[in-house]
Coordinates of C-alpha atoms and ligand atoms in Angstrom, one line a residue:
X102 CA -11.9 23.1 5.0
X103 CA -10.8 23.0 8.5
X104 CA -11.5 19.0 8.1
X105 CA -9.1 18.6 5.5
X106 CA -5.5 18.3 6.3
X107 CA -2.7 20.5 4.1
X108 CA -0.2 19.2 2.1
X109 CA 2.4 21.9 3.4
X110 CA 1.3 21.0 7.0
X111 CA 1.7 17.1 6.1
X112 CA 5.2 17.3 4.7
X113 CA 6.8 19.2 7.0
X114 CA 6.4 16.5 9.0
X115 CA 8.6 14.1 7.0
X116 CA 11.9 14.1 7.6
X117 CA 14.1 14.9 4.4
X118 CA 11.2 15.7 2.3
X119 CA 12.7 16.1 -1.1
X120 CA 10.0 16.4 -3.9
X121 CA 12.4 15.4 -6.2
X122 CA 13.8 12.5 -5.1
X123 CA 10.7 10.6 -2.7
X124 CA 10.6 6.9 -1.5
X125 CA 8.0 5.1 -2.5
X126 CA 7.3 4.6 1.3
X127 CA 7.4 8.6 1.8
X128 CA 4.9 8.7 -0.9
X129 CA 2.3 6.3 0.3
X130 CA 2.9 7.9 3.7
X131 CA 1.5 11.7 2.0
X132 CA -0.9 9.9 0.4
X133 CA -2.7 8.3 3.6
X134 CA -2.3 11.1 5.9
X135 CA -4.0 13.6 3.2
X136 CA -6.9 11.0 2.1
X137 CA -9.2 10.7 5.2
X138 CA -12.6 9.6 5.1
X139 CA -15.7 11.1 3.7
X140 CA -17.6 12.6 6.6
X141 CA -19.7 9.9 7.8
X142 CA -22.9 11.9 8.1
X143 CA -22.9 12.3 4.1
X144 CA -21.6 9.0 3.3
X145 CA -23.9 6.5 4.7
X146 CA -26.7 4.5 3.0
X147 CA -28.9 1.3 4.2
X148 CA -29.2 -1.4 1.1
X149 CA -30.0 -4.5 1.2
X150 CA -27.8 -7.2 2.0
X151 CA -27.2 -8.6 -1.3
X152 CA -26.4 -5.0 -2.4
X153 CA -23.7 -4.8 -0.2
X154 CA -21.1 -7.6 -1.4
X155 CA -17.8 -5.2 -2.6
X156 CA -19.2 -2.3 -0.6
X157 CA -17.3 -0.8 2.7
X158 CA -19.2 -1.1 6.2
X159 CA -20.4 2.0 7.3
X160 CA -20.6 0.7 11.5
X161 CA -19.8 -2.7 13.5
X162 CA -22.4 -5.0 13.3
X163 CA -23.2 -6.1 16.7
X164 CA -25.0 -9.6 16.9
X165 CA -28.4 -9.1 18.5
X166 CA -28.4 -12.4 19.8
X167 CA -26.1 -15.8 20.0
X168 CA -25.3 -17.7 16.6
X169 CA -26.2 -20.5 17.0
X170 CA -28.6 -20.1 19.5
X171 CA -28.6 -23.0 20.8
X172 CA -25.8 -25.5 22.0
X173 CA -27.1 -28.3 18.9
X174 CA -25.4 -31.8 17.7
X175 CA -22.5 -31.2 15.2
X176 CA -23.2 -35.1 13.9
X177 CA -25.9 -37.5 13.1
X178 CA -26.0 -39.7 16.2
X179 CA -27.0 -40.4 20.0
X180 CA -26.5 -37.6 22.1
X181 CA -25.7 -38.3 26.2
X182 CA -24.7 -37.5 29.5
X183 CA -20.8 -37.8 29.5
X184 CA -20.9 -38.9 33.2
X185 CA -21.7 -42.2 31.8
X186 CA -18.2 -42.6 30.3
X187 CA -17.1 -44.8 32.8
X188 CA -13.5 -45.3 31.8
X189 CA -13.0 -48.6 33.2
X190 CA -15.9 -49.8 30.9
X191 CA -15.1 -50.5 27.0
X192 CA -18.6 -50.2 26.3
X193 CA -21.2 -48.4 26.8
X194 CA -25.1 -49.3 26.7
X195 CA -27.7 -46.6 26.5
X196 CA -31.4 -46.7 26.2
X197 CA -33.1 -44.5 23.2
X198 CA -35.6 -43.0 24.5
X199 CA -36.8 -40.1 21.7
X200 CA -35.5 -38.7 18.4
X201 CA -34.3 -34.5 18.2
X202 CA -34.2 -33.5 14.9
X203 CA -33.1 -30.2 13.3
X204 CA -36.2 -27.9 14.1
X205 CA -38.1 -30.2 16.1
X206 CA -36.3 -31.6 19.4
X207 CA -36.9 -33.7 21.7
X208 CA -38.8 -32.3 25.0
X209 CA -38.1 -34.6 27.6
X210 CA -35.1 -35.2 29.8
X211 CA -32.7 -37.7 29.1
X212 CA -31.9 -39.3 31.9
X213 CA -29.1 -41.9 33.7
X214 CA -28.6 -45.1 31.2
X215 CA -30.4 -43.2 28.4
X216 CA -29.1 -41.4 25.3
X217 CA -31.4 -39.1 22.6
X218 CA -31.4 -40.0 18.8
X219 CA -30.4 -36.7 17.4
X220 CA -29.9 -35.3 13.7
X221 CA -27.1 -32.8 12.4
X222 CA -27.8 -29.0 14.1
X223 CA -30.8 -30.5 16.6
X224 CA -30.7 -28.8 20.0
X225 CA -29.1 -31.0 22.0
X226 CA -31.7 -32.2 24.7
X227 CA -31.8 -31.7 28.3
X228 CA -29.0 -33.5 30.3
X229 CA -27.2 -34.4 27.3
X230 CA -23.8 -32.8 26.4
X231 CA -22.2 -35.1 24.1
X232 CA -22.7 -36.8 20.5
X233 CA -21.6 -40.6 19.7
X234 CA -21.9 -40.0 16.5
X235 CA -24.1 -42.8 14.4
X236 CA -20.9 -44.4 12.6
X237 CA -19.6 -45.6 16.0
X238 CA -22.5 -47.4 16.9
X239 CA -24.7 -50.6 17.2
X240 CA -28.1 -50.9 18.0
X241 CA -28.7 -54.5 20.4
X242 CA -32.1 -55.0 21.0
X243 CA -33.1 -52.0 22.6
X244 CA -29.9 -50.7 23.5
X245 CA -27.4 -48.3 21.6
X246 CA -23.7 -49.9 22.1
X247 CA -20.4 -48.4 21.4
X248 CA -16.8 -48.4 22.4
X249 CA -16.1 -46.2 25.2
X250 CA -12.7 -44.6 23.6
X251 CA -14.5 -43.8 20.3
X252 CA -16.0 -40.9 22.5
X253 CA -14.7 -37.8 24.3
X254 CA -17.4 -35.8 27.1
X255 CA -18.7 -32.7 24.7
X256 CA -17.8 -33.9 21.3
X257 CA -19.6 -33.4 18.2
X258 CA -21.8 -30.1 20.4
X259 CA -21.7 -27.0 19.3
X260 CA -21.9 -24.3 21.5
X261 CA -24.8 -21.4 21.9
X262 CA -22.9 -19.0 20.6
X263 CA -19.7 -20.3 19.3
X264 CA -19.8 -18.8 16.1
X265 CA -21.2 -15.2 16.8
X266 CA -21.7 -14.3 20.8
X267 CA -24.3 -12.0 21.5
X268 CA -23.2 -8.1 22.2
X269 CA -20.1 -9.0 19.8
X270 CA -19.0 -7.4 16.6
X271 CA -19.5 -10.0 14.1
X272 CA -18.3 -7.4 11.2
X273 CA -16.4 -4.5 12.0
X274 CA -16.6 -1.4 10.4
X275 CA -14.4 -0.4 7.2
X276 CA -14.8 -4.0 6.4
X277 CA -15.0 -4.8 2.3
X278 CA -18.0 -7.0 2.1
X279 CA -17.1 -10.6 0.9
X280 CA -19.9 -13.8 0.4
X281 CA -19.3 -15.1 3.5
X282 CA -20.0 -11.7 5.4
X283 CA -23.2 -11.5 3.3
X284 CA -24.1 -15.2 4.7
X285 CA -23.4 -13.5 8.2
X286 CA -25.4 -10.8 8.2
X287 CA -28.1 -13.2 6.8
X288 CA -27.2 -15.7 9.8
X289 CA -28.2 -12.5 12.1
X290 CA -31.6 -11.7 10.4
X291 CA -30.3 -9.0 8.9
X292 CA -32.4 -7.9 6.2
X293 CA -30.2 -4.7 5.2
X294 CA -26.7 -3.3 6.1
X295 CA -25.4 0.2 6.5
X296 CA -22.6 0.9 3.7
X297 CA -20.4 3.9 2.9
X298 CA -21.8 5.7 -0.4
X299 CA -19.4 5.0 -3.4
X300 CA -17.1 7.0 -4.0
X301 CA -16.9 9.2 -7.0
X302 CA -13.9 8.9 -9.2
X303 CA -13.3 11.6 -11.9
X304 CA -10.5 10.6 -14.6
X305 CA -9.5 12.3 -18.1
X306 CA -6.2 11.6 -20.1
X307 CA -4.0 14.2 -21.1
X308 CA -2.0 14.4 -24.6
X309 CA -2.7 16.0 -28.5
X310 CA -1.6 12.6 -29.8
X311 CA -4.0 10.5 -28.1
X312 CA -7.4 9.1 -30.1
X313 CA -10.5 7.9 -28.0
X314 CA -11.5 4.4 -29.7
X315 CA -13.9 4.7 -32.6
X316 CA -12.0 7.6 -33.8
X317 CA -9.6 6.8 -37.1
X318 CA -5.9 7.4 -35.8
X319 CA -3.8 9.4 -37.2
X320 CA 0.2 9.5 -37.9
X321 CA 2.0 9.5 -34.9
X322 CA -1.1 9.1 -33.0
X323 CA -1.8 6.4 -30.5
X324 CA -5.3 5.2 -28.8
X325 CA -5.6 6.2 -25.4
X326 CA -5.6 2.9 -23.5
X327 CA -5.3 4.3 -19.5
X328 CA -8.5 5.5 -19.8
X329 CA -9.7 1.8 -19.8
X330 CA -7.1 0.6 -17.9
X331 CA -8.0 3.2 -15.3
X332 CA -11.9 2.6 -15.5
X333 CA -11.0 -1.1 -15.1
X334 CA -9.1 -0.4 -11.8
X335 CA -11.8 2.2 -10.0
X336 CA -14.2 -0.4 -11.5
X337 CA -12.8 -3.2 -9.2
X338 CA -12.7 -0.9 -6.6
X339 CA -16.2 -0.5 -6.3
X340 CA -16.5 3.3 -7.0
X341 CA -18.6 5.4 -9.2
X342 CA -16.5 6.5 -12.2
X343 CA -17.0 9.7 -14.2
X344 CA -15.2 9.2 -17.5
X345 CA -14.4 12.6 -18.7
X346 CA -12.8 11.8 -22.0
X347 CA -9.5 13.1 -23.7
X348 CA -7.8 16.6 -22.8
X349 CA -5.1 18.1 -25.3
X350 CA -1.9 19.7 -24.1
X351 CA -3.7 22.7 -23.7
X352 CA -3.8 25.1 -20.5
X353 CA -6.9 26.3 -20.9
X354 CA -8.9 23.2 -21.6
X355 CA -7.1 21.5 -18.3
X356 CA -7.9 24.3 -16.4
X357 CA -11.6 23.6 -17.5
X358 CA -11.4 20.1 -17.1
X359 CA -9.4 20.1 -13.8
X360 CA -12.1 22.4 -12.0
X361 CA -14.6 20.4 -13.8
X362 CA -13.9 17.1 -12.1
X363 CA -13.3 19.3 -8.2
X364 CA -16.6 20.2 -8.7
X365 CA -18.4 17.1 -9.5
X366 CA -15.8 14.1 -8.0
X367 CA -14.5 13.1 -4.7
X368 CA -11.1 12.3 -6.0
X369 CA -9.6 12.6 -10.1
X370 CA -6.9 10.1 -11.4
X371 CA -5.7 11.9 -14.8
X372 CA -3.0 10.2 -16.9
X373 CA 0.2 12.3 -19.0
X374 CA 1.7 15.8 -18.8
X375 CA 2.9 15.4 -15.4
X376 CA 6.8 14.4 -17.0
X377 CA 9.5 16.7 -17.1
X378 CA 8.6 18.5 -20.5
X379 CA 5.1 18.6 -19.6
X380 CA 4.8 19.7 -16.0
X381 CA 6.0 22.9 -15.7
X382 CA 2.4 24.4 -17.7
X383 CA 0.4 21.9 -15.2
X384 CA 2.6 23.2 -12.1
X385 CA 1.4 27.2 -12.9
X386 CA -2.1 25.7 -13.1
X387 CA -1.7 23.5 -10.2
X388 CA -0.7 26.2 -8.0
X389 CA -4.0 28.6 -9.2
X390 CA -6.4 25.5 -8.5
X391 CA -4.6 23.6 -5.2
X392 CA -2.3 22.2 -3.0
X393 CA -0.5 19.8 -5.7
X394 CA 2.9 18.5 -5.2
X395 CA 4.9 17.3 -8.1
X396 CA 7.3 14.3 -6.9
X397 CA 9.9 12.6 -8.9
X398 CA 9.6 8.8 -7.0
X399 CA 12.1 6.6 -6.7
X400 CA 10.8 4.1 -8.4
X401 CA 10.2 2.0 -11.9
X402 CA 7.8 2.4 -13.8
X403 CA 6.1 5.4 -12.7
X404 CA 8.9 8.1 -11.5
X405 CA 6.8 11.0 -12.0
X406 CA 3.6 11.8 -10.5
X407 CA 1.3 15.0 -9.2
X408 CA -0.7 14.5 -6.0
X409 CA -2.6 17.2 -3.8
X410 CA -6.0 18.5 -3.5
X411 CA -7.6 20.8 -6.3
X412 CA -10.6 23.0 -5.8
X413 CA -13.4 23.8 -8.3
X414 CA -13.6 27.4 -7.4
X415 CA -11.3 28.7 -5.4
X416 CA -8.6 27.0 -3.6
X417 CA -9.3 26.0 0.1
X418 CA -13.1 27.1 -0.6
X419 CA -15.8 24.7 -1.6
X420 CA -15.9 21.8 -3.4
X421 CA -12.5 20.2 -4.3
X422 CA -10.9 16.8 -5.0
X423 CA -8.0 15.0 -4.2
X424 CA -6.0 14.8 -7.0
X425 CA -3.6 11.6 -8.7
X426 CA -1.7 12.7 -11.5
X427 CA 0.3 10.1 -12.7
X428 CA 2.3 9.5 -15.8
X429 CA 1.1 9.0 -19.0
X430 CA 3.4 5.6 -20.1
X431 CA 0.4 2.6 -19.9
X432 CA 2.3 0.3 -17.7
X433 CA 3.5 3.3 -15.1
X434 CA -0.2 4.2 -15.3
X435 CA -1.0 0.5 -13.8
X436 CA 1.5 0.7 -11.5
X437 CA 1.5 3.9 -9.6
X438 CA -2.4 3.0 -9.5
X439 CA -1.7 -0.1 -7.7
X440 CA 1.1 1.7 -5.5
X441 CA -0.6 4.6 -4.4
X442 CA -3.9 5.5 -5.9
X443 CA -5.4 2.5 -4.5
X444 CA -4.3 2.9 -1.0
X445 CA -5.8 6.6 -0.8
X446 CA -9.2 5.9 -3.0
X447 CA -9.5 2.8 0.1
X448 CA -8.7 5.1 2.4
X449 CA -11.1 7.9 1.6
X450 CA -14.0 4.9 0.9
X451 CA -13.3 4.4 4.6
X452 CA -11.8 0.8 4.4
X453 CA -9.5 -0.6 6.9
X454 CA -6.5 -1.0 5.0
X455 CA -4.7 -4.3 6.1
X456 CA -2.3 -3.8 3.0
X457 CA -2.6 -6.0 -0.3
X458 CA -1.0 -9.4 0.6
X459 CA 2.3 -9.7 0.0
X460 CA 4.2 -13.1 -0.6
X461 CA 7.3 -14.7 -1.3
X462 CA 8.2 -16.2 -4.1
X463 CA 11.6 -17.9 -5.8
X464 CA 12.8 -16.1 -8.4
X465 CA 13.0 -18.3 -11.6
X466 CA 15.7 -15.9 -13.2
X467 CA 18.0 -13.6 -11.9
X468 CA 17.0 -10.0 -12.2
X469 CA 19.2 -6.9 -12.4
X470 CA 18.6 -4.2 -10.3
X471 CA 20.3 -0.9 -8.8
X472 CA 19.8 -0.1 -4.8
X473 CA 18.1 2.6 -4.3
X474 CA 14.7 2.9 -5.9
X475 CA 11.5 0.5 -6.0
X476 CA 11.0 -1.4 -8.9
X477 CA 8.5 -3.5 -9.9
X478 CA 8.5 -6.1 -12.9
X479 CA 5.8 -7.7 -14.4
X480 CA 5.4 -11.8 -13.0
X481 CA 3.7 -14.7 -14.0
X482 CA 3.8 -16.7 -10.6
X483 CA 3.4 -20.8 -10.9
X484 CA 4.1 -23.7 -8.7
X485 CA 7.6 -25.0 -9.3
X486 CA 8.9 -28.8 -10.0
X487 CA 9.5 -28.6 -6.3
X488 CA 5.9 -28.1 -5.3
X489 CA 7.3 -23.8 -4.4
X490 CA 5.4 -20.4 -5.3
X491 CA 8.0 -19.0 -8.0
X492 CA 7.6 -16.3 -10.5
X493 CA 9.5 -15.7 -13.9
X494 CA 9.0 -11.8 -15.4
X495 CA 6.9 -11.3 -18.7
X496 CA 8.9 -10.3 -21.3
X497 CA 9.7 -6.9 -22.3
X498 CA 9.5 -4.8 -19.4
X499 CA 9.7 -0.9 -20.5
X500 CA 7.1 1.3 -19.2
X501 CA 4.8 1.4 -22.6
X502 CA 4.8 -1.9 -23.0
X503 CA 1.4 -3.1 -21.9
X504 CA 0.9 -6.8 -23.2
X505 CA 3.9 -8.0 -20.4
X506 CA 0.8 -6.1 -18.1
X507 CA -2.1 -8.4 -19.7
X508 CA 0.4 -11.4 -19.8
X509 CA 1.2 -10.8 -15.6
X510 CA -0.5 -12.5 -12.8
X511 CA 1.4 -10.6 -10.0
X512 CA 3.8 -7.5 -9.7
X513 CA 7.4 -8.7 -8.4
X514 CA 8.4 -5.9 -6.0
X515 CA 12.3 -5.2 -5.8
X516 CA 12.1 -3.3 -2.9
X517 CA 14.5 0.7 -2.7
X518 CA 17.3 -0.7 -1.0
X519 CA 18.0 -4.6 -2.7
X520 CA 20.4 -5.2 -5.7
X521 CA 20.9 -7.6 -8.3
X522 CA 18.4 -10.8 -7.5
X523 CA 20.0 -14.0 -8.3
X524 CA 18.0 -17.0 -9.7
X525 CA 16.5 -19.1 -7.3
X526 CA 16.3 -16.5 -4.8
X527 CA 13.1 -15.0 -2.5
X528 CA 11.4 -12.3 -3.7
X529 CA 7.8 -10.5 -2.9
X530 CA 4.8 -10.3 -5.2
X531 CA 1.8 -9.0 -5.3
X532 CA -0.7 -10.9 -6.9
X533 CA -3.3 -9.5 -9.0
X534 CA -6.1 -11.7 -8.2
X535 CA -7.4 -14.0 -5.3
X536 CA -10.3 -16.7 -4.3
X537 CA -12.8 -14.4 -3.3
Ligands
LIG211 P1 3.5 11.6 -21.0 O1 3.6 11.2 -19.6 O2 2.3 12.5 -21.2 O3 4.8 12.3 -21.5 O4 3.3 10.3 -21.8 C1 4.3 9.3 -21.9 C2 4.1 8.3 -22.9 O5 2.8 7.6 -22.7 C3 3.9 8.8 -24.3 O6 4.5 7.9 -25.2 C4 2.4 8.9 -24.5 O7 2.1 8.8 -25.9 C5 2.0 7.7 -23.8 N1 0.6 8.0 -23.3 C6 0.2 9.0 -22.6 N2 -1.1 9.0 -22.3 C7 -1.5 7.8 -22.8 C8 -2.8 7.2 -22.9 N3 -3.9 7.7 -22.3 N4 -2.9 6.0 -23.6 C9 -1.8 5.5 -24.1 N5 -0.6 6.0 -24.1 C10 -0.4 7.2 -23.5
LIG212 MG1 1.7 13.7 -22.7

């Protein structure tokens, strides 16, 4: 307990803290201060490289040794002395007098007047330091000629080292694993790598009208969709997911359900009954489990939302989870995930968060907007006639209205204090996917 921090102790910190009307900023600020890291001790586990592409790095991974280790030939060529560069020469005539190839060099000395035939990544032979590389030259007899400006001393080498020095974080801790980290771990000799464990991601909806697919739906009912959406977003995350199905509107079953996913979860995203007709039954029951706050964000979709830290037992005893309640509308669901659950689930998995990239796009229609909240429309982004990153929204943009969501590539983020965009016009997205 004494680990984790309190909300009451976190927001009294803020400086006009008003739960009813937050910034978005505010909001992602509560967020990160309460989600710290799982305690290391209990959150680390060795797999094998492979197995670690999309996980979080538990420690820095120092590099035993230089990479490469060897200074080697970045070309297919004759590798030299640069002394014999003689710049009042145009050309230069060398003697061959051995072959380096990758895996195999060459074990003499190369001496004055001589030069090494050498192959792409062959240690570069003793007394050589530069590569004429094979395009650039003509073999007379027994003698290797080229131009004396087609060369530089110490081009085409590379470096012991260069690429990973020994004693020298190659990957830092916090790190998401990517291919190319995989490739450098390998490059290292690494057979395993120490990542954080998953975490473990409870989520339930909430609301009598919703039916779980497979069931027949009846009037006035609607399938509940976030539950998919939401397992699609942990999913890409990387974290365990523990799908606890649909809750009705009713106290006690939350209550169950609630202590429920403390007990077995790290963290539980629920979806509904945190909007103004809803939350005043979840507040009571929020305040018997945890440390919830109920916040009215300004900011569209997605204005209200419940975030804290719920016990299973007992509050501030045992086990507990931190708790995202956000608002039951599909679109609002996506959103406030992308806004603020993902931030803190990051945070908790232990990953250095460098923020999602941000960039600037013209606006290929003018969009209204009121200073003083966040809002964020759904974009397609595409390259202009003019060869420029623009965006264009995706049709109808209220808050249920999920097929502008599938239709999106990016979010287009009209940030609390800007007004009416006009067309043509920078604004920032967020795009939903990229290369790797
Ligand atoms: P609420 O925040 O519970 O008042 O819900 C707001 C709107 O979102 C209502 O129209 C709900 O029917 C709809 N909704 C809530 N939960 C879901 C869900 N899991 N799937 C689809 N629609 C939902
Ligand atoms: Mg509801």
């Amino acid at each position: 307990m004494s680990a984790l921090k309190n909300l009451d102790e976190i927001v009294s910190c803020l400086t006009g803290y008003d739960p009813e009307a937050m910034s978005v900023a505010q909001a992602q600020s509560v967020i990160h201060t309460l989600c710290s890291p799982l305690a290391t001790e209990l959150a680390v586990e060795s797999v094998p490289v492979r197995s670690a592409l999309g996980r979080i790095l538990a420690r820095d991974l120092i590099s035993p040794f230089n990479v490469p280790s060897h200074t080697n030939a970045a070309m297919d060529g004759y590798a030299f002395d640069s002394r014999c560069l003689d710049t009042t020469r145009t050309e230069i005539r060398l003697r061959p007098v051995g072959e380096a190839y990758a895996g195999r060099g060459f074990d003499g000395r190369c001496g004055e007047g001589e030069c090494v035939r050498i192959m792409t990544g062959a240690v570069m032979p003793e007394g050589c330091d530069t590569v004429i590389p094979q395009e650039f030259t003509e073999v007379q007899g027994s003698e290797v000629v080229f131009l004396q400006r087609a060369v530089r001393p110490c081009d085409n080498r590379r470096l012991a080292g260069e690429d990973l020095a020994q004693g020298m974080p190659a990957l830092r801790q916090g790190r998401r694993i990517r291919p190319a980290d995989l490739g450098l771990a390998a490059s290292l000799g690494r057979a395993e790598l120490a990542v954080r464990r998953p975490l473990r991601v409870a989520f339930f909806s909430t609301g009598n009208e919703l039916r779980s697919v497979g069931e027949p739906l009846d009037p006035g009912c609607v399938y509940d969709s976030n539950r998919y959406t939401i397992f699609g977003m942990l999913a890409r995350l990387g974290v365990e997911v523990v799908d606890m199905g649909v809750v009705p509107d009713d106290p006690e079953a939350l209550e169950l359900a609630f202590r429920r996913a403390a007990a077995s979860a790290d963290a539980v995203v629920t979806s509904g009954g945190v909007s103004v007709g809803e939350a005043d039954h979840t507040r009571a029951m929020m305040a018997r489990l945890g440390d919830v706050a109920f916040w009215r964000i300004a900011m569209r979709p997605g204005r209200p939302m419940a975030f804290g830290r719920i016990w299973a037992d007992r509050p501030g005893s045992g086990q507990s989870a931190v708790l995202f309640g956000l608002p039951g509308n599909p679109v609002a669901v996506m959103v406030t995930f992308y806004v603020f659950v993902r931030q803190g689930l990051m945070a908790m998995c232990g990953e250095s968060l460098d923020g999602a990239p941000c960039i600037q796009a013209i606006s290929a229609e003018s969009i209204q907007k009121k200073p003083g909240r966040t809002e964020y429309r759904r974009g397609q982004m595409f390259v202009d006639d003019q060869g420029r990153a623009a965006v264009r929204t995706t049709g109808g943009q209220g808050s249920g209205i999920l097929r502008s969501m599938s239709d999106a590539n990016c979010l287009i983020v009209l940030h609390h204090d800007s007004a009416h965009i006009a067309q043509g016009s920078a604004v920032e997205v967020l795009p939903f996917d990229g290369l790797v």
